Amino acid sequence: MTLTGGCQCGAVRINCHAPPLAMIRCHCTDCQRQSASAFGLSVYLPPDALSVDGPVAWFETRTAAGRQMRRHFCPRCGVRLWHRRHPDAAFLALKGGVLDPGHGLEPVAELWTRARLGWVALIPGALVYETQPADWAPVFARFAARRAEAAPPEAGDALDRFAAALPPGAQVLDLGRGGHDATRRLRAQGFAVTTADPAAAIVAGHPAPPAGEGGTGPAFDAIWADLGALHIPRAAWPGLPARIARGLRAGGVLHLGLTLPADRAGGRDPVPPGPAPAEALRRMVAAAGLVILRLDVSPDAGGSTGAVRIDILARHAG
């Protein structure tokens, strides 16, 4: 999904280079004043997801929790564009009203309902918070599930979907098996790809060079991890997604593909074959602070009879 938008006078245009994490409706008095209405709409995005053409000004205030908030607006027409915590934002909040028509987004959560005006009805089925969530993962998960339900069947394979979720020129780590076909396909689309042996990297406790330039911070916008149960030592399975996710920047995308042979049964492995492994792997991914965008379970077309293939597409919530 590519979101675009702009201010009221047209001086500012916005392009979003990453899928939204969630849309919420906020009833706090700050949002009421900002919108000059009964509530505000916000679309949460990774902190570096925007490219902006035109003049943008900002001012800073402190929230009720004492955090510093930077609020961006058009200096010509005054329309609020987005806000984010400064300097440690895990995500930014793009104002829903600046989006161009046709985006199809709907709020999945109601925030600060204790300040809600009495005549404003709650959205059926939305998560409800008297203030704001202590944990954003349920909000992001609800939004991803709603978007998956509303989306038409997607064409292409898991790698196509992974590539579609990346910003142009993304730094990608390929932890794939075999001849790194994923590397060739991703490089052909203009992504900068680093390869690493998955077993060696995971046993070492990190997915690859764990730091970016200068030796600090995660190095990658995305990680393609296509693993086989026979290639990873059993002792390395607990917390596997968390170790892989160490290499992701905030808002980064992870594809975790796992092939389980039919004979790895009977509970001998932390992720056994059959219906159970997908749920076990899903829990590991969620525990790693990742928001699951899609989960597919299918027979492994290229493997032995009875082998199971699990593909998870997830985003680092920051």
Coordinates of C-alpha atoms in Angstrom, one line a residue:
M1 CA 0.0 0.0 0.0
T2 CA 1.3 3.4 -0.9
L3 CA -0.2 6.3 1.0
T4 CA -0.1 9.9 -0.2
G5 CA -1.5 13.1 1.1
G6 CA -1.0 16.8 1.6
C7 CA -2.0 20.0 3.4
Q8 CA -5.1 22.1 2.6
C9 CA -3.4 24.7 0.5
G10 CA -1.4 22.2 -1.6
A11 CA 2.1 23.5 -0.6
V12 CA 3.0 20.2 1.1
R13 CA 2.8 16.8 -0.4
I14 CA 3.6 13.6 1.5
N15 CA 4.5 10.1 0.3
C16 CA 4.6 7.1 2.7
H17 CA 7.2 4.5 1.9
A18 CA 6.1 1.8 4.4
P19 CA 2.8 0.2 5.2
P20 CA 0.8 1.7 8.1
L21 CA 1.1 0.1 11.5
A22 CA -2.4 1.2 12.6
M23 CA -5.1 3.8 12.4
I24 CA -6.6 5.1 15.7
R25 CA -9.2 7.6 16.8
C26 CA -8.1 9.8 19.8
H27 CA -10.5 11.7 22.0
C28 CA -7.9 13.6 24.2
T29 CA -8.4 17.3 24.5
D30 CA -5.1 17.9 22.7
C31 CA -6.5 16.1 19.6
Q32 CA -9.8 18.0 19.9
R33 CA -7.9 21.3 19.9
Q34 CA -5.5 20.2 17.1
S35 CA -8.4 19.1 14.9
A36 CA -10.8 21.8 16.0
S37 CA -13.3 19.0 16.2
A38 CA -14.5 16.2 18.5
F39 CA -11.5 13.9 18.0
G40 CA -8.4 13.3 15.9
L41 CA -7.4 10.5 13.5
S42 CA -3.8 9.2 13.4
V43 CA -2.1 6.8 11.1
Y44 CA 0.9 5.2 12.8
L45 CA 4.0 4.7 10.6
P46 CA 7.6 3.7 11.1
P47 CA 9.6 6.9 12.1
D48 CA 11.4 7.3 8.7
A49 CA 8.5 6.3 6.5
L50 CA 7.8 9.8 5.0
S51 CA 9.2 11.8 2.2
V52 CA 7.9 15.4 2.0
D53 CA 7.9 18.0 -0.7
G54 CA 7.2 21.6 0.4
P55 CA 7.8 23.7 3.5
V56 CA 7.2 22.2 6.9
A57 CA 7.4 23.9 10.3
W58 CA 7.2 22.4 13.8
F59 CA 6.9 23.3 17.4
E60 CA 7.5 21.2 20.5
T61 CA 5.4 20.6 23.7
R62 CA 5.5 18.1 26.5
T63 CA 2.8 15.5 26.9
A64 CA 1.0 14.8 30.1
A65 CA 3.5 11.9 30.6
G66 CA 6.4 14.4 30.4
R67 CA 7.6 13.3 26.9
Q68 CA 8.8 15.8 24.4
M69 CA 6.5 15.9 21.3
R70 CA 7.4 17.5 18.0
R71 CA 4.4 18.6 16.0
H72 CA 4.8 19.3 12.3
F73 CA 2.5 21.6 10.2
C74 CA 2.3 23.6 7.0
P75 CA 3.5 27.1 7.6
R76 CA 1.2 28.5 4.9
C77 CA -2.2 27.1 5.8
G78 CA -1.5 25.8 9.3
V79 CA -2.7 22.3 8.7
R80 CA -1.2 19.8 11.2
L81 CA 0.6 17.0 9.3
W82 CA 2.2 14.6 11.8
H83 CA 3.7 14.4 15.2
R84 CA 6.3 12.2 16.8
R85 CA 8.1 11.9 20.1
H86 CA 11.5 13.5 20.0
P87 CA 14.1 12.2 19.8
D88 CA 13.3 8.6 20.5
A89 CA 10.2 7.9 18.5
A90 CA 9.3 4.3 17.8
F91 CA 6.7 5.5 15.2
L92 CA 5.2 8.7 14.0
A93 CA 1.5 9.7 13.9
L94 CA 0.4 11.0 10.5
K95 CA -2.9 12.9 10.8
G96 CA -5.6 10.9 9.1
G97 CA -7.3 13.9 7.5
V98 CA -4.3 14.8 5.3
L99 CA -4.5 11.5 3.4
D100 CA -5.7 11.5 -0.2
P101 CA -9.1 9.9 -0.8
G102 CA -9.3 6.1 -1.4
H103 CA -6.8 4.9 1.2
G104 CA -9.5 2.6 2.7
L105 CA -8.1 2.8 6.3
E106 CA -10.4 2.5 9.3
P107 CA -9.6 3.1 13.0
V108 CA -9.1 -0.1 15.1
A109 CA -8.7 1.6 18.5
E110 CA -10.3 4.4 20.5
L111 CA -7.9 6.3 22.7
W112 CA -8.5 8.6 25.7
T113 CA -12.2 7.7 25.8
R114 CA -12.4 9.3 29.3
A115 CA -12.3 12.6 27.4
R116 CA -14.8 11.5 24.7
L117 CA -17.7 13.8 24.1
G118 CA -20.9 12.1 25.1
W119 CA -22.6 12.3 21.7
V120 CA -19.7 10.6 19.9
A121 CA -20.5 6.9 19.5
L122 CA -17.7 4.3 19.9
I123 CA -16.7 2.4 16.8
P124 CA -18.1 -1.2 16.9
G125 CA -15.4 -3.8 17.4
A126 CA -12.6 -1.3 18.1
L127 CA -10.2 -1.7 21.0
V128 CA -11.1 0.9 23.7
Y129 CA -8.6 2.6 26.0
E130 CA -9.5 5.1 28.7
T131 CA -6.1 6.8 28.1
Q132 CA -3.6 5.3 25.8
P133 CA -2.2 1.7 25.5
A134 CA 0.7 0.7 27.6
D135 CA 1.5 -1.9 25.0
W136 CA 0.9 -1.0 21.3
A137 CA 1.3 -4.6 20.0
P138 CA -2.5 -5.5 20.3
V139 CA -3.4 -2.3 18.4
F140 CA -0.9 -3.1 15.6
A141 CA -2.0 -6.8 15.5
R142 CA -5.7 -5.8 15.3
F143 CA -5.0 -3.4 12.4
A144 CA -2.9 -6.0 10.5
A145 CA -5.7 -8.6 10.9
R146 CA -8.3 -6.2 9.7
R147 CA -6.3 -5.3 6.7
A148 CA -5.6 -8.9 5.9
E149 CA -9.3 -9.7 6.1
A150 CA -10.2 -6.8 3.8
A151 CA -7.4 -7.4 1.2
P152 CA -8.1 -9.3 -2.0
P153 CA -5.9 -12.4 -2.5
E154 CA -2.4 -11.4 -3.3
A155 CA -0.6 -12.4 -6.4
G156 CA 3.0 -13.6 -6.3
D157 CA 5.0 -15.5 -3.7
A158 CA 6.3 -14.7 -0.2
L159 CA 9.4 -12.9 -1.6
D160 CA 7.2 -10.7 -3.7
R161 CA 5.1 -9.7 -0.7
F162 CA 8.3 -9.1 1.3
A163 CA 9.8 -6.9 -1.4
A164 CA 6.5 -4.9 -1.6
A165 CA 6.8 -4.0 2.1
L166 CA 10.2 -2.4 1.7
P167 CA 11.2 1.2 1.0
P168 CA 13.2 1.9 -2.1
G169 CA 16.9 0.9 -1.8
A170 CA 16.4 -0.9 1.5
Q171 CA 19.3 -2.6 3.3
V172 CA 18.4 -6.3 3.3
L173 CA 20.0 -9.2 5.0
D174 CA 19.5 -12.6 3.3
L175 CA 19.7 -15.5 5.7
G176 CA 18.5 -17.9 3.0
R177 CA 19.5 -21.4 2.3
G178 CA 21.0 -22.7 -0.9
G179 CA 22.1 -20.5 -3.8
H180 CA 20.6 -17.2 -2.5
D181 CA 18.0 -16.9 -5.2
A182 CA 16.3 -14.3 -3.0
T183 CA 19.5 -12.2 -3.1
R184 CA 19.4 -12.2 -6.9
R185 CA 15.8 -11.3 -7.1
L186 CA 16.0 -8.5 -4.5
R187 CA 19.1 -7.0 -6.0
A188 CA 17.3 -6.9 -9.4
Q189 CA 14.7 -4.7 -7.7
G190 CA 17.3 -2.2 -6.5
F191 CA 17.7 -3.4 -2.9
A192 CA 21.2 -3.5 -1.2
V193 CA 21.5 -7.2 0.0
T194 CA 24.0 -8.7 2.4
T195 CA 24.2 -12.5 2.7
A196 CA 25.1 -14.7 5.7
D197 CA 25.0 -18.3 6.6
P198 CA 21.9 -18.7 8.7
A199 CA 23.1 -21.5 11.0
A200 CA 26.4 -19.8 11.8
A201 CA 24.9 -16.4 12.4
I202 CA 22.1 -17.7 14.6
V203 CA 24.4 -19.9 16.7
A204 CA 26.6 -16.9 17.2
G205 CA 23.6 -15.1 18.7
H206 CA 22.9 -12.5 16.0
P207 CA 21.8 -12.7 12.4
A208 CA 24.8 -11.0 10.8
P209 CA 27.0 -7.9 11.5
P210 CA 24.6 -6.7 14.3
A211 CA 25.6 -3.0 14.0
G212 CA 25.3 -0.3 11.4
E213 CA 28.0 2.1 10.3
G214 CA 30.1 3.1 13.2
G215 CA 29.4 0.0 15.1
T216 CA 26.2 1.1 16.8
G217 CA 22.6 0.2 16.2
P218 CA 21.0 -2.5 14.0
A219 CA 22.1 -2.6 10.4
F220 CA 19.2 -3.7 8.3
D221 CA 15.8 -2.4 7.1
A222 CA 14.7 -5.9 6.4
I223 CA 15.8 -9.5 7.0
W224 CA 14.8 -12.5 4.7
A225 CA 15.3 -15.6 6.9
D226 CA 14.5 -18.8 5.0
L227 CA 15.4 -21.6 7.3
G228 CA 15.2 -25.4 7.4
A229 CA 14.8 -27.3 10.7
L230 CA 17.7 -29.5 9.8
H231 CA 20.0 -26.5 9.4
I232 CA 19.5 -25.0 12.8
P233 CA 20.7 -26.8 16.0
R234 CA 17.9 -27.6 18.4
A235 CA 19.6 -25.5 21.1
A236 CA 19.2 -22.4 19.0
W237 CA 15.4 -22.7 18.5
P238 CA 14.2 -21.0 21.7
G239 CA 14.0 -17.3 21.1
L240 CA 15.0 -17.7 17.5
P241 CA 12.9 -14.8 16.1
A242 CA 14.2 -12.5 18.8
R243 CA 17.8 -13.1 17.9
I244 CA 17.1 -12.6 14.2
A245 CA 15.2 -9.4 15.0
R246 CA 18.3 -7.9 16.7
G247 CA 19.5 -7.0 13.2
L248 CA 16.4 -5.0 12.4
R249 CA 16.1 -1.2 12.6
A250 CA 12.8 0.1 14.2
G251 CA 10.0 -0.4 11.7
G252 CA 12.1 -3.0 9.8
V253 CA 10.5 -6.0 8.0
L254 CA 11.2 -9.7 8.7
H255 CA 10.2 -12.6 6.6
L256 CA 10.6 -15.9 8.6
G257 CA 10.2 -18.9 6.4
L258 CA 10.6 -22.4 8.0
T259 CA 10.4 -25.8 6.4
L260 CA 9.8 -28.7 8.8
P261 CA 10.3 -32.3 7.6
A262 CA 7.6 -34.8 8.4
D263 CA 9.9 -36.9 10.6
R264 CA 10.6 -34.1 13.1
A265 CA 7.6 -35.1 15.2
G266 CA 6.6 -36.1 18.7
G267 CA 7.6 -32.9 20.5
R268 CA 11.3 -33.5 20.2
D269 CA 11.8 -30.0 18.8
P270 CA 10.7 -26.6 20.2
V271 CA 8.7 -26.1 17.0
P272 CA 7.3 -29.5 16.1
P273 CA 5.6 -30.2 12.7
G274 CA 1.8 -30.4 12.2
P275 CA -0.7 -27.7 13.1
A276 CA 1.1 -26.7 16.3
P277 CA 4.4 -25.2 14.8
A278 CA 2.7 -22.2 13.3
E279 CA 1.2 -21.2 16.6
A280 CA 4.4 -21.8 18.4
L281 CA 6.4 -19.7 15.9
R282 CA 3.7 -17.0 15.9
R283 CA 4.2 -16.7 19.7
M284 CA 7.9 -16.5 19.4
V285 CA 7.6 -13.7 16.8
A286 CA 5.2 -11.8 18.9
A287 CA 7.4 -12.2 22.0
A288 CA 10.3 -10.7 20.0
G289 CA 8.3 -7.4 19.7
L290 CA 7.3 -8.0 16.1
V291 CA 3.9 -7.3 14.6
I292 CA 2.7 -10.1 12.4
L293 CA 1.4 -8.9 9.0
R294 CA 0.7 -12.3 7.4
L295 CA 1.1 -16.0 8.4
D296 CA 0.8 -18.8 5.8
V297 CA 1.0 -22.6 6.5
S298 CA 1.2 -25.0 3.5
P299 CA 2.7 -28.3 2.4
D300 CA 6.3 -27.8 1.2
A301 CA 6.1 -28.0 -2.5
G302 CA 9.8 -28.7 -2.9
G303 CA 10.3 -31.0 0.0
S304 CA 9.5 -34.5 1.1
T305 CA 5.9 -35.8 1.6
G306 CA 4.4 -34.5 4.7
A307 CA 6.8 -31.6 5.1
V308 CA 5.3 -28.3 6.4
R309 CA 6.1 -24.8 5.2
I310 CA 5.5 -21.8 7.4
D311 CA 5.9 -18.2 6.2
I312 CA 5.6 -15.2 8.5
L313 CA 5.8 -11.6 7.4
A314 CA 6.3 -9.2 10.4
R315 CA 7.3 -5.7 11.2
H316 CA 9.5 -4.5 14.1
A317 CA 7.3 -2.3 16.2
G318 CA 10.2 -0.3 17.5

